[in-house]
Coordinates of C-alpha atoms in Angstrom, one line a residue:
M1 CA -17.6 -17.7 13.3
L2 CA -14.4 -18.0 12.1
T3 CA -11.3 -15.6 13.1
E4 CA -7.9 -14.9 11.8
D5 CA -5.4 -13.4 14.4
K6 CA -2.9 -10.7 11.9
G7 CA -0.1 -9.9 13.8
G8 CA -2.5 -8.4 16.4
V9 CA -5.9 -7.5 14.1
E10 CA -8.0 -10.4 14.3
I11 CA -10.7 -10.7 11.2
R12 CA -13.4 -11.9 12.1
L13 CA -16.4 -12.9 10.0
V14 CA -20.0 -13.0 11.6
S15 CA -22.9 -13.7 10.3
Q16 CA -25.5 -11.7 8.4
D17 CA -27.4 -10.1 10.6
N18 CA -24.6 -9.1 13.4
G19 CA -22.5 -7.0 10.5
F20 CA -22.4 -4.0 10.6
N21 CA -24.9 -2.1 7.5
F22 CA -23.6 1.2 6.6
N23 CA -26.9 3.6 4.9
S24 CA -26.0 3.4 1.5
V25 CA -28.0 7.1 0.7
A26 CA -26.2 9.1 3.5
V27 CA -23.3 7.4 2.8
N28 CA -20.9 7.3 -0.5
P29 CA -17.1 7.2 -1.1
L30 CA -18.0 10.2 -3.9
R31 CA -18.6 12.6 -1.3
I32 CA -16.3 15.9 -1.6
D33 CA -16.9 17.7 1.3
P34 CA -13.9 18.4 3.6
R35 CA -12.5 15.6 5.5
Y36 CA -9.9 16.4 7.5
S37 CA -7.9 19.9 8.6
L38 CA -4.1 20.1 8.0
S39 CA -1.4 20.9 10.4
I40 CA 1.2 23.6 9.7
Q41 CA 3.7 20.3 9.1
T42 CA 1.6 18.0 6.7
I43 CA 1.1 21.2 4.8
G44 CA 4.9 21.9 4.6
R45 CA 5.0 18.1 3.7
I46 CA 3.4 18.3 0.7
E47 CA 4.3 21.1 -0.9
R48 CA 8.6 19.6 -0.5
L49 CA 7.4 16.7 -1.8
A50 CA 5.4 18.0 -4.5
K51 CA 8.4 19.9 -5.7
V52 CA 11.1 17.2 -5.4
R53 CA 8.3 14.2 -6.1
F54 CA 10.0 13.9 -10.1
V55 CA 13.9 14.3 -8.9
T56 CA 14.0 12.0 -6.7
A57 CA 14.2 9.3 -9.1
E58 CA 15.3 11.2 -12.1
T59 CA 18.8 10.6 -10.3
T60 CA 18.8 6.9 -10.5
P61 CA 21.2 5.7 -14.0
S62 CA 17.3 3.7 -15.6
F63 CA 14.8 5.8 -14.7
D64 CA 12.0 5.6 -16.6
P65 CA 8.2 7.1 -15.7
A66 CA 6.4 4.5 -17.7
K67 CA 8.3 1.4 -16.7
F68 CA 9.1 -0.4 -13.6
D69 CA 12.2 -2.2 -14.4
K70 CA 11.9 -5.6 -12.9
N71 CA 16.0 -5.9 -13.9
D72 CA 16.7 -3.3 -12.6
E73 CA 18.6 -4.4 -8.9
D74 CA 17.8 -1.3 -6.9
T75 CA 14.2 -1.3 -8.3
R76 CA 13.8 -5.6 -7.9
R77 CA 15.5 -5.0 -4.2
S78 CA 12.8 -2.7 -3.3
I79 CA 10.2 -4.4 -4.0
A80 CA 11.0 -7.4 -2.4
L81 CA 11.4 -5.4 0.7
S82 CA 7.3 -4.1 0.1
V83 CA 6.5 -7.4 0.0
F84 CA 8.5 -8.8 2.9
A85 CA 7.0 -5.6 5.3
S86 CA 3.5 -5.7 3.3
S87 CA 3.6 -9.1 5.2
E88 CA 5.3 -8.6 8.3
I89 CA 2.6 -5.9 9.5
E90 CA 0.4 -8.9 8.9
G91 CA 2.3 -11.5 10.8
E92 CA 2.6 -13.9 7.8
G93 CA 6.9 -12.6 7.0
I94 CA 9.2 -14.4 5.9
S95 CA 13.2 -13.7 6.2
A96 CA 15.1 -11.4 3.8
D97 CA 16.8 -14.5 2.8
Y98 CA 13.7 -16.2 1.4
I99 CA 12.6 -13.5 -0.1
E100 CA 16.3 -13.0 -2.0
T101 CA 16.4 -16.9 -2.7
F102 CA 12.9 -17.9 -3.7
V103 CA 10.8 -15.1 -4.5
T104 CA 13.2 -12.8 -6.6
A105 CA 15.2 -15.5 -7.8
H106 CA 11.8 -17.5 -8.3
T107 CA 13.6 -21.0 -7.5
E108 CA 11.5 -24.0 -6.2
P109 CA 12.3 -25.0 -2.2
G110 CA 13.4 -27.8 -1.2
E111 CA 11.8 -30.8 -0.1
M112 CA 13.4 -29.9 4.2
V113 CA 10.7 -26.7 3.3
D114 CA 7.1 -28.1 5.2
A115 CA 4.4 -26.9 3.7
E116 CA 3.0 -24.1 5.7
L117 CA 6.3 -22.1 4.4
R118 CA 6.1 -23.1 1.0
E119 CA 2.7 -21.9 0.9
R120 CA 4.1 -18.1 2.4
I121 CA 6.8 -18.3 -0.6
Q122 CA 4.5 -18.9 -3.1
T123 CA 2.7 -16.4 -1.4
H124 CA 5.1 -13.9 -1.3
R125 CA 5.9 -14.5 -5.1
D126 CA 3.0 -13.9 -6.4
I127 CA 2.6 -10.5 -4.6
Y128 CA 5.9 -9.5 -5.7
D129 CA 4.9 -10.1 -9.2
T130 CA 1.7 -8.5 -8.7
Y131 CA 3.3 -5.2 -7.8
F132 CA 5.2 -5.5 -10.7
W133 CA 2.3 -5.9 -13.1
A134 CA 0.9 -3.3 -11.0
L135 CA 3.0 -0.8 -11.4
N136 CA 3.8 -1.4 -14.8
S137 CA 0.4 -1.1 -15.3
Q138 CA -0.9 1.8 -18.4
P139 CA -4.7 2.1 -18.0
E140 CA -6.4 5.1 -19.4
Q141 CA -8.1 5.8 -16.3
V142 CA -5.7 5.4 -13.5
L143 CA -8.2 3.1 -10.9
T144 CA -10.5 1.1 -11.8
Y145 CA -12.8 -1.9 -9.7
D146 CA -11.8 -4.1 -12.6
F147 CA -7.8 -3.4 -12.1
I148 CA -8.6 -4.5 -8.0
I149 CA -9.8 -7.5 -8.8
E150 CA -7.5 -8.4 -10.9
A151 CA -5.0 -7.4 -8.9
H152 CA -6.2 -9.2 -5.3
R153 CA -7.0 -13.1 -8.0
R154 CA -3.1 -12.0 -9.0
M155 CA -1.7 -11.3 -5.5
F156 CA -4.2 -14.4 -3.9
K157 CA -4.2 -17.0 -6.5
N158 CA -2.7 -19.8 -4.9
T159 CA -2.9 -19.2 -1.6
M160 CA -7.1 -18.3 -1.8
G161 CA -8.9 -20.6 -3.9
Q162 CA -11.6 -19.2 -5.5
V163 CA -12.6 -16.7 -3.3
A164 CA -9.4 -14.7 -4.5
G165 CA -10.1 -11.8 -7.0
R166 CA -14.3 -12.0 -5.4
I167 CA -16.2 -9.7 -3.2
K168 CA -16.7 -10.9 0.0
D169 CA -20.0 -12.6 0.4
K170 CA -19.5 -12.4 4.2
E171 CA -19.7 -9.7 6.4
V172 CA -16.6 -9.4 7.8
R173 CA -15.3 -7.2 11.2
I174 CA -12.1 -6.5 12.5
H175 CA -10.6 -6.1 16.4
W176 CA -7.1 -5.2 17.2
H177 CA -5.8 -4.5 20.2
R178 CA -4.2 -1.2 20.7
R179 CA -1.1 0.1 22.7
D180 CA -3.0 0.1 25.8
G181 CA -4.1 -3.4 25.6
L182 CA -7.7 -1.8 24.8
L183 CA -9.8 -4.4 22.0
V184 CA -11.2 -2.4 19.5
D185 CA -14.2 -3.4 17.4
V186 CA -14.1 -2.1 13.8
P187 CA -17.0 -2.8 11.0
T188 CA -16.6 -2.5 7.5
I189 CA -19.0 -2.4 4.6
S190 CA -21.9 -4.9 4.2
S191 CA -21.4 -7.1 1.3
E192 CA -24.3 -6.2 -0.6
Q193 CA -22.6 -2.9 -0.4
A194 CA -19.0 -3.4 -0.9
E195 CA -18.6 -3.2 -5.1
E196 CA -21.0 -0.4 -5.3
F197 CA -18.5 1.5 -2.9
L198 CA -15.3 0.4 -4.5
R199 CA -16.9 1.6 -7.8
S200 CA -17.5 4.8 -6.6
L201 CA -14.1 5.0 -4.9
C202 CA -13.3 3.9 -8.1
D203 CA -14.5 6.7 -9.5
R204 CA -13.5 9.2 -7.2
T205 CA -10.0 8.6 -7.4
A206 CA -9.6 8.2 -10.7
R207 CA -11.6 11.4 -10.9
I208 CA -9.2 13.8 -8.4
F209 CA -5.7 12.4 -10.5
M210 CA -7.4 13.8 -13.5
I211 CA -8.1 16.7 -12.2
A212 CA -5.1 17.2 -10.7
K213 CA -3.1 17.3 -13.8
E214 CA -4.4 19.9 -15.0
S215 CA -4.9 22.1 -11.4
A216 CA -2.1 22.4 -8.4
E217 CA -5.2 23.0 -6.2
T218 CA -5.7 19.3 -6.2
S219 CA -3.3 16.8 -5.0
M220 CA -3.0 12.8 -5.6
L221 CA -1.0 12.7 -2.3
L222 CA -3.9 13.7 -0.5
S223 CA -6.3 11.3 -2.7
S224 CA -3.8 8.6 -2.1
A225 CA -4.5 8.9 1.4
E226 CA -7.9 8.9 0.9
F227 CA -8.1 6.5 -1.3
A228 CA -6.4 4.0 1.7
C229 CA -8.9 5.0 4.4
D230 CA -11.6 4.5 2.5
F231 CA -10.5 0.9 0.9
L232 CA -9.8 -0.3 4.3
A233 CA -13.4 1.1 5.4
I234 CA -14.9 -0.7 2.6
H235 CA -13.1 -4.3 3.3
P236 CA -13.7 -5.3 0.0
F237 CA -12.4 -9.0 0.3
L238 CA -12.5 -12.0 2.4
D239 CA -8.5 -11.1 3.5
G240 CA -5.8 -9.8 1.9
N241 CA -7.1 -6.2 1.9
G242 CA -3.7 -4.5 4.1
R243 CA -1.6 -6.1 1.9
L244 CA -3.8 -4.8 -1.4
A245 CA -4.6 -1.3 0.1
R246 CA -0.1 -1.2 0.5
L247 CA 0.3 -2.4 -3.2
L248 CA -2.6 0.5 -3.9
S249 CA -1.5 3.3 -1.8
T250 CA 2.5 2.3 -4.1
Y251 CA 0.3 2.3 -7.3
L252 CA -1.6 5.2 -6.8
L253 CA 1.6 7.4 -5.8
E254 CA 4.0 6.1 -8.2
K255 CA 1.2 7.0 -10.9
G256 CA 0.9 10.6 -8.8
G257 CA 4.7 11.4 -10.0
Y258 CA 5.7 9.8 -6.3
H259 CA 8.9 7.4 -7.8
F260 CA 10.6 7.0 -4.2
A261 CA 9.5 3.2 -4.2
R262 CA 12.1 2.5 -6.8
V263 CA 14.4 3.1 -4.2
Y264 CA 12.6 2.6 -1.1
P265 CA 9.3 1.0 -0.2
L266 CA 6.5 2.7 1.7
D267 CA 5.5 -0.2 3.6
Q268 CA 9.1 -0.3 5.2
I269 CA 8.4 3.0 6.6
V270 CA 4.6 1.7 7.7
M271 CA 6.0 -1.7 8.9
D272 CA 9.1 0.5 11.5
S273 CA 5.4 2.6 12.9
R274 CA 3.2 0.2 12.8
A275 CA 1.0 0.4 15.6
D276 CA 0.6 4.5 14.8
Y277 CA -0.6 3.7 11.5
Y278 CA -3.4 0.7 13.4
E279 CA -4.5 3.7 15.6
T280 CA -4.6 6.6 13.4
L281 CA -6.8 3.9 10.6
N282 CA -8.7 3.4 13.4
A283 CA -9.6 7.0 14.8
S284 CA -10.3 7.9 11.3
Q285 CA -12.5 4.9 10.8
Q286 CA -14.1 5.4 14.0
Y287 CA -16.8 8.1 12.7
W288 CA -16.0 7.1 8.7
H289 CA -20.1 6.7 8.4
L290 CA -21.0 9.7 10.1
P291 CA -21.5 13.6 9.8
Q292 CA -18.8 13.9 12.3
E293 CA -16.1 11.8 9.9
D294 CA -12.3 13.4 10.4
L295 CA -9.8 12.0 8.3
T296 CA -7.3 14.0 10.3
P297 CA -5.0 11.4 12.0
W298 CA -4.8 8.8 8.9
I299 CA -4.0 12.1 6.4
N300 CA -1.2 13.6 8.9
Y301 CA -0.2 9.9 9.1
F302 CA 0.0 8.8 5.4
V303 CA 1.5 12.2 4.0
G304 CA 4.5 11.9 6.8
A305 CA 4.9 8.3 6.0
V306 CA 5.6 9.4 2.0
F307 CA 7.6 12.4 3.7
E308 CA 9.6 9.6 5.9
Q309 CA 9.8 7.6 2.3
W310 CA 11.4 10.4 0.3
E311 CA 13.8 10.8 3.0
R312 CA 15.4 7.5 3.0
A313 CA 14.9 7.0 -0.1
F314 CA 17.2 9.9 -1.4
R315 CA 19.7 9.3 1.7
R316 CA 20.0 5.6 -0.1
I317 CA 20.7 7.8 -3.2
R318 CA 23.0 10.4 -2.0
N319 CA 25.0 7.7 -1.0
Q320 CA 25.3 5.3 -3.8
A321 CA 26.7 8.3 -5.4
A322 CA 28.7 8.9 -2.5
Y323 CA 30.3 5.4 -3.3
A324 CA 30.0 5.6 -7.3
K325 CA 32.0 8.5 -6.6
E326 CA 34.8 6.8 -4.6
S327 CA 35.2 4.0 -6.6
S328 CA 35.7 6.0 -9.4
K329 CA 38.0 8.4 -7.7
N330 CA 40.1 4.8 -6.4
K331 CA 40.4 3.4 -10.1
L332 CA 41.9 6.7 -11.5
Y333 CA 44.1 6.4 -8.6
T334 CA 45.2 3.2 -8.9
K335 CA 45.5 3.0 -12.9
S336 CA 47.9 6.6 -12.6
Y337 CA 50.0 4.8 -9.7

């Protein structure tokens, strides 16, 4: 049995006979029954975000809904922060200085950098590049199985070897410590069922996004939240599922018109509230395979996190606008004088 410590979260690979097998007949990610209830606060946030989702990004000078500009300084900085925060959540972060020097600029570390740090820099660089690849993709169907496989391959091609972009071939159980110190055991879908469930999840998500374009009654934000919870319950890869799930969440939100990642990353919100992130995820996955399934804790957390992302993005844009206005006034004053 192989155990990896991921910043308080242990990923355990277990033998086949100890794996947790879900009943693929009784459980299918395509189910569309109500799986959660929405609080008044969450409903209010969803309605507010639906009104402002396009407006925020359009206030930035280089905004193009079809393009994630790698040359735009704000976008580049936001994605770099996203990569840093996502890896920090997994306990594998590197300093912001390294991100700026070696990842965004693609410069090579010197001989004084040890092998472990060099590998982390490479991982961060690959994830950074994958963000831009994914966010600039324009597939006919918003999400496909092949897209996810390719995203994982790109993210970990230099650090996972042949398992990058390959569905897990061993059973995986996740163990993590709650705030009260209790060790929580979280089963995941068996390796035999992982591909089937992932394909089904992609089809469901793409279908909901297509419906949402025509109907205000269907929320792409809620579909993105459901996707993240289901994806992590399936846990299709041996490693890297958390970072890929957060990348795909950003991708789905971007495709849904929630363009806040261009200004402020969702991963930073998750890092700032990681205890709530893990606890609401675990609470919602506890009965994921049973009739009493209830995703309410996770849905409320996810919507709240995106709402906080929008608020921080809006404050950043407002502060930048105020700074630019003040600078312009100073220039005019100096010229007049």
